[in-house]
XYZ file of C-alpha atoms in Angstrom:
730
model
C 35.872 25.284 -3.882
C 37.038 23.434 -0.910
C 37.373 20.152 -2.747
C 39.436 21.878 -5.538
C 41.920 23.005 -2.809
C 42.134 19.411 -1.179
C 42.997 18.040 -4.773
C 45.256 20.797 -6.138
C 47.285 20.678 -2.708
C 48.101 16.959 -3.252
C 51.715 16.220 -3.857
C 53.284 13.049 -5.231
C 52.602 9.765 -3.697
C 55.657 9.786 -2.029
C 55.331 13.068 -0.425
C 51.500 13.120 0.118
C 51.512 10.821 3.111
C 54.899 11.361 4.634
C 53.381 12.115 8.312
C 51.642 8.684 7.902
C 54.832 6.887 7.172
C 56.422 8.406 10.339
C 53.588 7.284 12.292
C 54.098 3.606 10.895
C 57.924 3.665 11.713
C 56.772 4.165 15.718
C 54.878 1.048 15.322
C 56.291 -0.344 18.532
C 55.277 3.198 20.455
C 51.690 2.917 19.377
C 51.263 -0.781 20.212
C 52.519 0.152 23.849
C 50.306 3.280 23.960
C 47.150 1.542 23.054
C 48.012 -1.411 25.376
C 48.480 1.259 28.290
C 45.437 2.984 27.403
C 43.329 -0.024 27.403
C 44.640 -1.118 30.502
C 43.903 2.162 32.317
C 40.324 2.008 30.544
C 39.570 -1.199 32.007
C 40.874 -0.255 35.637
C 38.840 2.918 35.460
C 35.743 0.938 34.232
C 36.079 -1.263 37.404
C 36.313 1.816 40.035
C 33.179 3.621 38.397
C 31.239 0.447 38.209
C 31.637 0.203 41.974
C 30.725 3.552 42.299
C 27.981 4.043 40.103
C 26.235 1.036 41.609
C 25.338 3.287 44.778
C 24.802 6.464 42.569
C 23.509 5.945 39.206
C 19.822 5.336 40.085
C 19.155 8.921 40.216
C 21.529 9.369 37.219
C 18.965 7.154 35.267
C 16.192 9.430 36.421
C 17.857 12.574 35.084
C 18.472 10.803 31.731
C 14.909 9.720 31.448
C 14.133 13.153 30.983
C 16.256 12.939 27.739
C 14.138 9.988 26.947
C 10.730 11.757 27.601
C 11.928 14.809 25.750
C 12.728 12.626 22.412
C 9.388 10.922 22.778
C 7.387 14.144 23.093
C 9.233 15.556 20.168
C 8.328 12.460 18.086
C 4.824 12.720 18.837
C 4.600 16.444 18.038
C 6.258 16.036 14.781
C 4.376 13.181 13.590
C 1.197 14.904 14.651
C 2.547 17.956 12.747
C 3.203 15.825 9.639
C -0.263 14.352 10.107
C -2.319 17.381 10.230
C -0.402 20.094 8.484
C -1.179 17.857 5.263
C -4.573 19.030 5.707
C -3.631 22.617 6.409
C -1.683 22.833 3.319
C -4.306 21.025 1.225
C -7.437 23.329 2.621
C -5.408 26.526 2.376
C -4.099 26.016 -1.227
C -7.472 24.861 -2.322
C -9.082 27.944 -0.782
C -6.521 30.270 -2.823
C -6.739 28.458 -5.923
C -10.593 28.029 -5.874
C -11.367 32.096 -6.028
C -14.514 32.784 -7.882
C -15.389 29.017 -8.944
C -16.722 28.587 -5.572
C -19.885 30.425 -6.821
C -20.544 27.902 -9.471
C -19.894 24.371 -7.291
C -22.942 22.831 -9.436
C -21.076 22.855 -12.693
C -17.326 23.142 -11.350
C -15.706 20.126 -12.713
C -12.192 21.312 -12.176
C -12.915 21.870 -8.396
C -14.464 18.717 -8.119
C -11.569 16.912 -9.490
C -9.317 18.766 -7.373
C -10.916 17.721 -4.428
C -10.822 13.812 -5.547
C -7.362 13.995 -6.543
C -6.498 15.634 -2.771
C -8.469 12.569 -1.145
C -6.830 10.087 -3.601
C -3.122 11.546 -2.738
C -3.391 11.249 1.007
C -5.282 8.431 2.156
C -5.365 9.651 5.979
C -7.945 12.330 4.907
C -11.238 11.104 4.986
C -13.718 13.956 3.594
C -13.348 17.126 1.650
C -16.368 19.553 1.794
C -17.046 23.027 0.388
C -19.833 25.138 0.765
C -20.626 28.696 -0.623
C -22.800 31.707 0.807
C -25.599 30.793 -1.259
C -25.955 27.261 0.547
C -24.758 25.396 -2.217
C -22.523 22.194 -1.093
C -20.126 19.765 -2.587
C -18.417 17.098 -0.831
C -15.987 14.472 -1.783
C -16.190 11.327 0.467
C -13.945 8.249 1.000
C -16.278 5.134 1.147
C -15.399 1.980 3.411
C -14.419 0.042 0.296
C -11.842 2.800 -0.704
C -13.884 4.597 -3.525
C -14.876 8.204 -3.464
C -18.335 9.350 -3.647
C -19.655 12.879 -4.318
C -22.306 14.412 -2.469
C -23.781 17.787 -4.213
C -26.663 19.903 -2.643
C -28.221 22.841 -4.765
C -29.861 25.314 -2.348
C -32.547 26.041 -5.082
C -33.748 22.343 -5.081
C -33.389 21.537 -1.288
C -33.666 19.206 0.564
C -33.028 17.201 -2.391
C -29.148 15.796 -2.394
C -27.632 14.374 -5.452
C -24.874 11.416 -4.670
C -22.527 10.172 -7.386
C -20.840 6.952 -6.769
C -17.728 5.753 -8.519
C -15.848 2.477 -8.693
C -11.951 2.108 -7.856
C -10.947 3.394 -10.989
C -12.954 6.682 -10.757
C -15.643 5.678 -13.411
C -19.149 6.851 -12.085
C -21.468 3.685 -11.616
C -24.569 5.253 -10.094
C -26.537 8.130 -9.099
C -28.988 8.427 -6.373
C -31.410 11.333 -5.325
C -32.455 11.703 -1.716
C -33.729 14.182 0.624
C -31.750 15.599 3.618
C -31.777 18.930 5.399
C -28.521 20.171 5.437
C -27.241 23.762 5.237
C -23.274 24.011 5.377
C -23.563 27.430 6.369
C -25.216 26.305 9.629
C -22.518 23.727 10.386
C -19.580 24.377 12.959
C -16.664 24.041 10.212
C -18.140 26.341 8.107
C -19.258 29.081 10.873
C -15.810 28.764 12.310
C -13.859 29.600 9.444
C -15.920 32.371 8.506
C -16.016 33.996 11.960
C -12.170 33.408 12.090
C -11.423 34.701 8.851
C -8.326 32.123 8.503
C -7.698 28.299 9.188
C -9.936 26.993 11.838
C -9.753 23.631 13.812
C -12.818 22.247 14.960
C -13.299 20.314 18.501
C -12.762 16.698 18.580
C -15.859 14.708 17.626
C -16.720 11.177 16.497
C -17.287 10.969 12.747
C -20.605 9.520 11.698
C -18.977 7.600 9.113
C -16.428 4.826 10.589
C -17.264 5.820 14.269
C -13.845 7.079 14.730
C -12.645 10.378 16.462
C -11.666 13.184 14.468
C -11.285 16.833 13.587
C -12.226 19.402 10.638
C -9.921 21.829 9.336
C -11.717 24.588 7.248
C -10.305 27.795 5.555
C -12.508 30.562 4.033
C -12.518 31.462 0.397
C -12.354 35.178 -0.352
C -12.503 37.040 -3.800
C -12.411 40.634 -5.002
C -9.736 43.063 -5.404
C -8.632 43.065 -1.822
C -10.025 39.527 -1.019
C -12.368 40.629 1.383
C -15.638 38.915 -0.049
C -16.274 35.771 1.544
C -17.087 33.315 -1.271
C -17.283 30.066 0.739
C -15.472 27.557 3.111
C -13.152 24.619 2.524
C -13.418 21.633 5.230
C -11.294 18.584 5.340
C -12.194 15.841 7.883
C -9.218 14.281 9.372
C -9.638 11.065 11.429
C -7.381 10.771 14.531
C -7.126 6.985 14.394
C -3.861 7.344 12.724
C -2.176 9.216 15.589
C -3.765 6.561 17.911
C -1.803 3.937 15.679
C 1.110 5.448 15.880
C 1.275 5.838 19.679
C 0.659 2.139 19.809
C 3.907 1.734 17.724
C 5.800 3.874 19.856
C 4.422 1.746 22.912
C 5.738 -1.378 21.287
C 8.880 0.107 20.023
C 9.641 1.013 23.713
C 8.914 -2.644 24.799
C 10.998 -3.737 21.782
C 13.880 -1.533 22.762
C 13.445 -2.871 26.552
C 12.994 0.592 27.974
C 9.351 0.050 29.589
C 7.168 -2.945 29.051
C 4.202 -0.574 30.406
C 4.849 2.927 29.311
C 1.699 4.897 27.824
C 2.003 7.803 25.618
C -1.501 9.642 24.783
C -2.868 13.112 24.027
C -5.509 14.837 25.747
C -7.321 18.142 25.019
C -8.393 21.320 27.461
C -11.647 19.772 27.990
C -10.378 16.743 29.358
C -11.057 14.613 26.126
C -8.965 12.037 25.000
C -7.724 12.914 21.287
C -5.418 9.726 20.851
C -4.383 6.783 22.840
C -2.686 3.390 21.921
C -5.778 1.531 22.611
C -7.812 2.941 19.736
C -11.367 1.933 21.182
C -10.496 4.160 24.445
C -10.819 7.889 23.241
C -14.643 7.315 22.468
C -17.623 6.230 24.847
C -20.985 5.339 23.831
C -23.613 7.770 25.451
C -27.068 6.600 24.645
C -27.303 6.003 20.916
C -24.536 8.031 19.990
C -20.659 7.921 20.533
C -18.611 11.114 22.102
C -14.853 11.962 22.986
C -14.008 10.003 26.192
C -12.908 11.979 29.038
C -9.547 10.810 30.979
C -11.651 10.042 33.859
C -13.548 7.761 32.190
C -10.704 5.425 31.010
C -11.368 1.757 31.797
C -8.170 0.699 33.505
C -6.996 -1.083 37.135
C -5.346 0.328 38.702
C -6.501 3.704 37.148
C -2.916 4.901 36.382
C -3.674 7.451 33.705
C -6.461 9.124 35.400
C -4.611 9.336 38.674
C -1.548 10.895 37.018
C -3.752 13.585 34.896
C -5.562 14.290 38.693
C -2.018 14.848 39.956
C -1.045 17.378 36.882
C -4.181 19.089 37.463
C -3.598 19.575 41.086
C 0.355 20.610 40.591
C -1.249 23.409 38.384
C 0.228 22.243 34.885
C 3.849 21.061 36.399
C 5.156 19.241 33.320
C 7.091 16.630 35.065
C 6.542 14.867 38.345
C 6.507 11.551 40.303
C 3.252 9.922 41.853
C 1.884 6.639 43.417
C -0.519 4.177 42.703
C -1.431 1.518 45.129
C 2.507 1.687 46.554
C 3.813 1.690 43.109
C 6.112 4.739 41.901
C 5.615 6.011 38.315
C 7.135 9.075 36.487
C 4.471 11.373 34.630
C 5.273 14.034 31.801
C 2.540 16.448 30.566
C 3.879 18.657 27.412
C 1.614 21.271 25.746
C 1.739 21.159 22.031
C 3.291 24.171 20.178
C 1.317 27.231 19.546
C 1.857 26.814 16.064
C -0.696 23.798 15.910
C -3.480 26.084 17.218
C -4.537 23.265 19.370
C -4.963 22.901 23.152
C -3.553 19.492 23.152
C -1.120 18.184 25.644
C 0.888 14.971 25.335
C 0.877 12.777 28.608
C 3.251 10.170 29.160
C 3.344 7.831 32.117
C 6.009 5.136 32.785
C 6.777 2.728 36.012
C 9.844 3.945 37.656
C 10.982 0.466 37.834
C 11.182 0.098 34.330
C 13.877 2.612 34.207
C 15.606 1.692 37.382
C 15.338 -1.944 37.802
C 17.762 -2.924 34.848
C 20.420 -0.840 36.089
C 21.166 -3.246 39.417
C 21.573 -6.026 36.941
C 23.633 -4.086 34.637
C 26.053 -3.002 37.580
C 26.882 -6.566 38.556
C 27.484 -7.728 35.033
C 29.768 -4.734 34.787
C 32.079 -6.164 37.162
C 32.525 -9.398 34.982
C 32.925 -7.637 31.918
C 35.739 -5.232 33.199
C 37.709 -8.543 34.197
C 37.137 -10.277 30.858
C 38.225 -6.937 29.376
C 41.295 -6.771 31.385
C 42.610 -10.300 29.894
C 41.602 -9.576 26.361
C 43.628 -6.033 26.237
C 46.657 -7.717 25.037
C 44.960 -9.401 22.168
C 42.930 -6.366 21.543
C 45.787 -4.006 21.333
C 47.290 -6.418 18.803
C 44.201 -6.438 16.700
C 43.631 -2.758 16.900
C 46.938 -2.004 15.981
C 46.623 -4.256 12.634
C 43.218 -2.435 11.728
C 44.813 0.791 12.262
C 47.267 0.231 9.334
C 44.284 -0.902 7.266
C 42.333 2.157 8.155
C 45.213 4.495 7.248
C 45.351 2.982 3.682
C 41.364 3.201 3.638
C 41.551 6.715 4.961
C 44.099 7.781 2.652
C 41.964 6.770 -0.373
C 38.554 8.135 0.599
C 40.511 11.299 1.536
C 41.534 11.682 -2.052
C 38.086 10.365 -3.465
C 35.994 12.855 -1.599
C 38.386 15.881 -2.908
C 37.836 14.896 -6.328
C 34.388 14.155 -6.890
C 31.045 15.281 -6.013
C 28.503 12.710 -7.545
C 27.650 9.668 -5.335
C 27.627 7.260 -8.008
C 31.144 8.308 -9.187
C 32.327 8.019 -5.502
C 30.841 4.591 -5.059
C 32.379 3.497 -8.694
C 35.940 4.678 -7.550
C 35.849 3.019 -4.133
C 35.225 -0.355 -5.595
C 38.829 -0.303 -7.186
C 41.827 1.929 -6.358
C 42.422 1.894 -10.199
C 39.888 4.528 -9.907
C 42.803 7.216 -8.769
C 44.564 6.323 -12.071
C 44.716 9.054 -14.784
C 43.071 8.178 -18.237
C 39.559 6.990 -18.977
C 37.677 4.379 -21.497
C 35.365 4.831 -24.639
C 31.756 4.005 -24.318
C 28.351 5.194 -25.408
C 26.701 7.541 -23.104
C 23.858 10.044 -23.333
C 24.853 13.845 -22.931
C 22.682 16.443 -22.140
C 23.650 20.374 -22.219
C 21.254 22.923 -20.591
C 21.311 26.931 -21.144
C 19.386 29.770 -19.822
C 18.253 31.687 -22.905
C 19.535 35.508 -22.665
C 21.380 34.905 -19.223
C 24.221 36.991 -20.505
C 21.905 40.055 -21.235
C 20.117 39.590 -17.847
C 23.318 39.150 -15.981
C 24.510 42.589 -17.234
C 21.629 44.340 -15.651
C 21.693 42.503 -12.387
C 23.979 43.308 -9.316
C 26.425 40.721 -8.752
C 24.839 39.127 -5.625
C 21.471 39.026 -7.583
C 23.163 37.478 -10.726
C 24.604 34.441 -8.213
C 21.276 33.992 -6.362
C 19.349 33.639 -9.822
C 21.906 30.804 -10.630
C 21.960 29.234 -7.617
C 18.213 28.970 -7.304
C 18.453 27.473 -11.088
C 21.041 24.983 -9.933
C 19.567 23.788 -6.902
C 16.171 22.830 -8.398
C 17.798 21.338 -11.503
C 20.198 19.334 -9.279
C 17.446 17.837 -7.591
C 15.604 16.558 -10.966
C 18.941 15.196 -12.325
C 19.777 13.407 -9.311
C 16.632 11.731 -8.917
C 17.151 10.398 -12.920
C 20.621 9.068 -11.663
C 22.337 11.595 -14.097
C 26.199 12.534 -13.344
C 26.577 16.220 -13.199
C 29.911 16.811 -15.025
C 30.290 20.393 -14.309
C 28.439 23.753 -13.933
C 29.585 26.091 -16.818
C 27.837 29.376 -15.647
C 24.223 29.152 -16.051
C 24.686 25.922 -18.194
C 25.021 22.438 -16.969
C 26.622 19.435 -18.740
C 25.264 16.069 -17.338
C 26.208 12.652 -18.392
C 23.588 9.350 -18.452
C 25.760 6.196 -18.584
C 28.870 7.146 -16.574
C 30.449 6.043 -14.324
C 27.502 3.336 -13.980
C 25.843 2.404 -17.299
C 22.163 1.226 -17.679
C 20.045 0.036 -20.535
C 17.595 3.081 -20.230
C 20.200 5.759 -20.135
C 18.943 7.661 -23.051
C 15.248 7.352 -21.888
C 16.022 8.461 -18.704
C 18.157 11.537 -20.197
C 14.982 12.430 -22.256
C 12.607 12.104 -18.912
C 14.844 14.095 -16.556
C 14.798 16.932 -19.512
C 11.240 16.915 -19.387
C 10.626 17.106 -15.959
C 13.775 20.095 -15.759
C 11.321 21.952 -18.458
C 8.415 21.361 -15.897
C 10.404 22.579 -12.820
C 11.157 25.946 -14.308
C 7.933 26.937 -13.249
C 9.209 26.344 -9.845
C 12.399 28.501 -10.916
C 10.298 31.310 -11.746
C 8.031 31.450 -9.206
C 11.008 31.410 -6.780
C 12.755 34.082 -8.859
C 9.353 36.048 -8.692
C 9.326 35.862 -4.772
C 13.019 37.074 -4.759
C 12.381 39.912 -7.306
C 14.326 38.340 -9.935
C 13.119 38.170 -13.686
C 11.698 35.206 -15.485
C 14.099 33.122 -17.218
C 13.722 30.020 -19.946
C 15.973 27.332 -20.553
C 16.931 25.347 -23.740
C 18.006 21.705 -23.542
C 20.334 19.786 -26.221
C 20.524 15.782 -25.825
C 22.838 13.586 -27.673
C 23.932 9.741 -27.459
C 27.315 8.564 -28.919
C 30.668 7.475 -28.112
C 32.847 9.544 -25.850
C 36.004 9.209 -23.680
C 35.048 9.241 -19.976
C 37.292 8.949 -16.831
C 39.938 11.058 -14.729
C 41.024 13.858 -16.872
C 43.807 16.265 -15.839
C 47.365 15.857 -13.892
C 48.407 13.900 -10.958
C 47.909 17.006 -8.717
C 44.664 18.319 -10.173
C 41.868 16.036 -11.981
C 38.448 15.732 -12.591
C 35.997 12.941 -13.488
C 34.788 14.350 -17.227
C 34.149 13.505 -20.619
C 35.872 14.417 -23.968
C 34.898 14.090 -27.465
C 33.240 14.963 -30.610
C 29.883 14.178 -29.409
C 30.208 16.295 -26.341
C 30.795 19.257 -28.825
C 27.926 17.975 -30.798
C 25.583 18.391 -28.007
C 26.659 21.876 -27.448
C 25.615 22.665 -31.053
C 22.308 21.052 -30.697
C 21.450 23.038 -27.451
C 22.330 26.532 -29.389
C 19.704 25.541 -31.606
C 16.968 25.699 -28.830
C 14.812 28.456 -27.557
C 13.167 28.849 -24.274
C 11.229 25.680 -23.094
C 12.577 23.605 -25.849
C 14.272 20.174 -25.941
C 16.210 19.248 -28.970
C 17.779 15.537 -29.204
C 19.859 13.786 -31.906
C 18.600 11.070 -34.257
C 21.029 8.694 -32.242
C 19.036 9.308 -29.060
C 15.904 8.933 -30.877
C 17.062 5.703 -31.998
C 17.848 4.584 -28.388
C 14.748 5.532 -26.988
C 12.345 3.721 -29.534
C 8.785 4.804 -29.998
C 7.652 5.767 -26.588
C 8.973 9.604 -27.571
C 6.439 12.380 -28.537
C 8.024 14.200 -31.418
C 6.750 17.630 -31.741
C 9.077 18.815 -34.846
C 11.823 17.842 -36.846
C 14.788 19.742 -38.810
C 17.733 19.366 -40.406
C 20.447 21.435 -39.283
C 24.280 21.686 -40.253
C 26.198 22.294 -37.210
C 30.022 23.295 -37.169
C 32.149 20.470 -37.149
C 29.806 17.950 -38.846
C 30.473 17.024 -42.783
C 26.899 16.283 -43.341
C 23.761 17.684 -42.180
C 21.903 16.171 -39.307
C 18.361 15.694 -38.216
C 17.253 16.916 -34.739
C 13.963 16.661 -33.200
C 12.073 18.533 -30.730
C 10.727 16.238 -27.937
C 7.129 16.976 -26.149
C 7.022 13.805 -24.002
C 8.029 10.238 -23.143
C 5.570 7.189 -22.211
C 6.391 4.061 -21.033
C 7.305 4.038 -17.152
C 8.323 7.131 -17.037
C 5.093 9.224 -18.561
C 6.335 12.580 -18.450
C 4.584 15.069 -21.065
C 4.945 18.642 -22.016
C 1.819 20.683 -22.831
C 1.453 20.300 -26.427
C 2.369 23.262 -28.349
C 0.278 25.156 -30.694
C 1.083 27.578 -33.326
C 0.685 31.205 -32.091
C -1.845 32.949 -34.272
C 0.223 36.495 -34.773
C -1.723 39.614 -34.196
C -1.345 41.941 -37.565
C -0.416 45.034 -36.898
C -2.314 48.332 -38.076
C 1.103 49.912 -38.914
C 4.561 48.022 -38.709
C 6.977 48.514 -36.230
C 10.550 49.237 -37.675
C 13.220 47.608 -36.154
C 17.115 46.953 -36.880
C 19.132 43.885 -36.257
C 22.425 42.052 -36.663
C 23.111 38.476 -37.086
C 25.098 36.807 -34.276
C 27.495 33.898 -35.229
C 28.049 31.875 -32.187
C 28.479 34.233 -29.231
C 29.626 36.929 -31.531
C 27.917 39.851 -33.509
C 28.493 40.736 -37.097
C 29.146 44.569 -37.892
C 26.437 44.881 -40.406
C 23.205 46.071 -39.346
C 20.058 45.327 -41.221
C 16.319 47.154 -41.382
C 13.128 45.371 -40.858
C 9.727 45.709 -39.710
C 7.407 43.784 -37.477
C 4.396 42.876 -39.324
C 2.547 40.981 -36.494
C 3.070 39.597 -33.068
C 1.769 37.520 -30.304
C 3.690 36.898 -27.042
C 7.418 36.050 -27.791
C 6.839 35.600 -31.300
C 6.596 37.982 -34.383
C 6.605 38.088 -38.240
C 9.192 40.343 -39.715
C 9.949 41.252 -43.131
C 13.217 42.135 -44.404
C 15.178 42.636 -47.542
C 17.834 40.024 -46.768
C 17.922 36.418 -46.507
C 18.316 35.000 -43.144
C 18.902 31.270 -42.217
C 16.582 29.323 -40.200
C 17.879 29.087 -36.149
C 19.965 32.051 -36.530
C 20.355 34.115 -33.830
C 19.471 37.841 -33.995
C 20.199 40.971 -31.909
C 17.230 43.358 -32.389
C 16.584 47.059 -31.411
C 13.206 48.665 -31.738
C 13.112 52.268 -33.533
C 10.563 54.781 -33.865
C 9.287 56.487 -36.490
C 12.176 58.858 -36.920
C 14.545 55.904 -36.904
C 15.896 56.538 -33.437
C 16.546 53.465 -31.083
C 13.980 53.312 -28.249
C 14.750 49.776 -26.829
C 17.805 47.862 -27.493
C 19.430 44.136 -26.638
C 16.604 41.925 -27.337
C 17.430 38.368 -28.846
C 15.613 36.494 -31.134
C 15.899 33.029 -33.122
C 14.883 32.576 -36.356
C 12.149 29.952 -36.473
C 11.431 29.894 -40.297
C 9.591 31.687 -43.186
C 6.260 33.070 -42.315
C 4.768 34.237 -45.858
C 6.906 34.637 -48.617
C 10.837 34.550 -49.066
C 11.215 38.033 -47.439
C 8.915 37.402 -44.164
C 10.407 35.366 -41.363
C 8.983 34.213 -37.900
C 11.116 34.966 -35.094
C 11.089 33.767 -31.326
C 12.298 36.232 -29.034
C 14.587 34.573 -26.746
C 15.452 37.275 -23.994
C 13.524 40.737 -23.764
C 15.065 43.023 -20.871
C 12.635 44.633 -18.612
C 13.175 48.289 -20.270
C 12.813 46.618 -23.995
C 9.554 45.099 -22.723
C 8.208 48.651 -21.822
C 9.298 50.070 -24.982
C 7.834 47.364 -26.859
C 4.500 47.712 -25.145
C 4.281 51.413 -25.743
C 5.116 50.866 -29.618
C 2.148 48.204 -29.530
C -0.549 50.869 -28.375
C 0.250 53.039 -31.301
C 0.685 50.335 -33.760
C -2.071 47.980 -33.097
């Protein structure tokens, strides 16, 4: 809206930049003003430099607090991102597993899910699940990167079955060994069971890999009120990557010349080191086993970190303080992790004071010299700045116009390459056009409050826009609940048609997210139809000098809209020209011949179910629904819609069979395939019990008088009425 106002408020070239012209007329004043400002700035710098020579050592210490805060935030954010992946995967798995936990021995889908989680998240080491019977299933990442499966049947314990795979995931061998292991006795299982929610184990050393780590576990419940414990999921998370991050952070501080010997580490409430820049430090060998190392056991000379931690404990958890070790001053910070992590961890940061204050003395000496150089260069710099100002005025004018008229990054980048982009007019080129529309949204919007209607559209457009931009589509405009997208303008690529089809397929997949969000917000479920066409259009700046937009015109735009009008929810229909442009990588589920308005001869349109090649996006294969025959037909009346308008003739029909959104209806009149119908349900007395149902004719079902229809929109009250009639007629 603001962009439109900016565009519409622009006048002719002569009037647009009148203020700028006045400024350019006062060029001499600008020159003098800049020169005086620079001279004053240099004198001020010399004065401040001399004064700061004595004062800014303390100021640097104050500024160092900001640096410490930034480091702490980075460590916390990195740790949260790292650990919360396990949290999400564990809790998600526990929610979707349900009753399947009872059958770990034969639950192939659960096993595949766990393997997929490990492959998707390389930082995760081991994925376990045990149930209340004592059965156990584990997916484990081996040292060579392959994933092995460990399976324990409580009925045959202590026998354990190991299944090994190659890097392609194919099973290469199976081994049966004896091992005494009951998941119910393990800390991760008992902890989650007792807590009744996500549970974090203490830090311990993994037997495999000999690295420190923790386990995140989450209980699985079932039953009507989700109170019956079925089992527990557990994910092993090695902490070595957090140590690697701390090491990279230390190197970064060195590279930025902030500190050559700053140390950042993480410690828990048991004084055990969770993560340390040297990955060998967090563990110590005790007897023949490794355990977490305590801070007091760190091997370093002088003992800077142990001394800082002792001071932290002595000061009763003061977060920032100074201390000395062997006569040298250090600055220390100890900040606890946020409570949302549910871990009693603390970030420790120790840095020598000289690293922060030492460079300031050298800097002050250099400032005196630099100030003198700036003073001598002021005249030349003023001239250069004045010339740059002229150039920047032109560019800023240009950018202001552009950003007021265009929303797509591709369009902006294309226009910025040449000032000709601001000229009205366009060019003829071959593009692929996509038109989308929500089925039955007009009927839905009539039943919703205005704010809910807008909310629904915004949810839909927000998710769809993300997909469109991913495939480099240019959104020409939003038309209510419809979207017009161009592939091939302003930037043309060889795979425009393929990207358009892949984008449409992923948009249909994304409708699951749209409807999930709608459900959470209390909105009804919606379905989308998509039409795609490839052909010549005129693309460019359309409008007037006061109001213009980047858009497309031509008969192929209209044809795309006609093709989209033939769709039902979840369907993608494309023209033959798009099929030809994509080649053999498309999965064509159906084809039909239609005669759209404005076309002289019938055309063939195809329903697309997937695209291979580099895109590899597929919708589930559609199977013809088997309709359930009713014991007694349901009476209906309907009118045939022509475009967006309804005819005045009402016709009688009866539903013979039905399943989900499809039905077989019998009527005495002939109906053309792909006709849109407005349907009302009747009771036995011929009275309307539910209205405003919309359907599309998919073809003949059995004989000339029986047609198969697809309900594209069923209001909630009509759905209730239909369910009541089905109880009587089924």
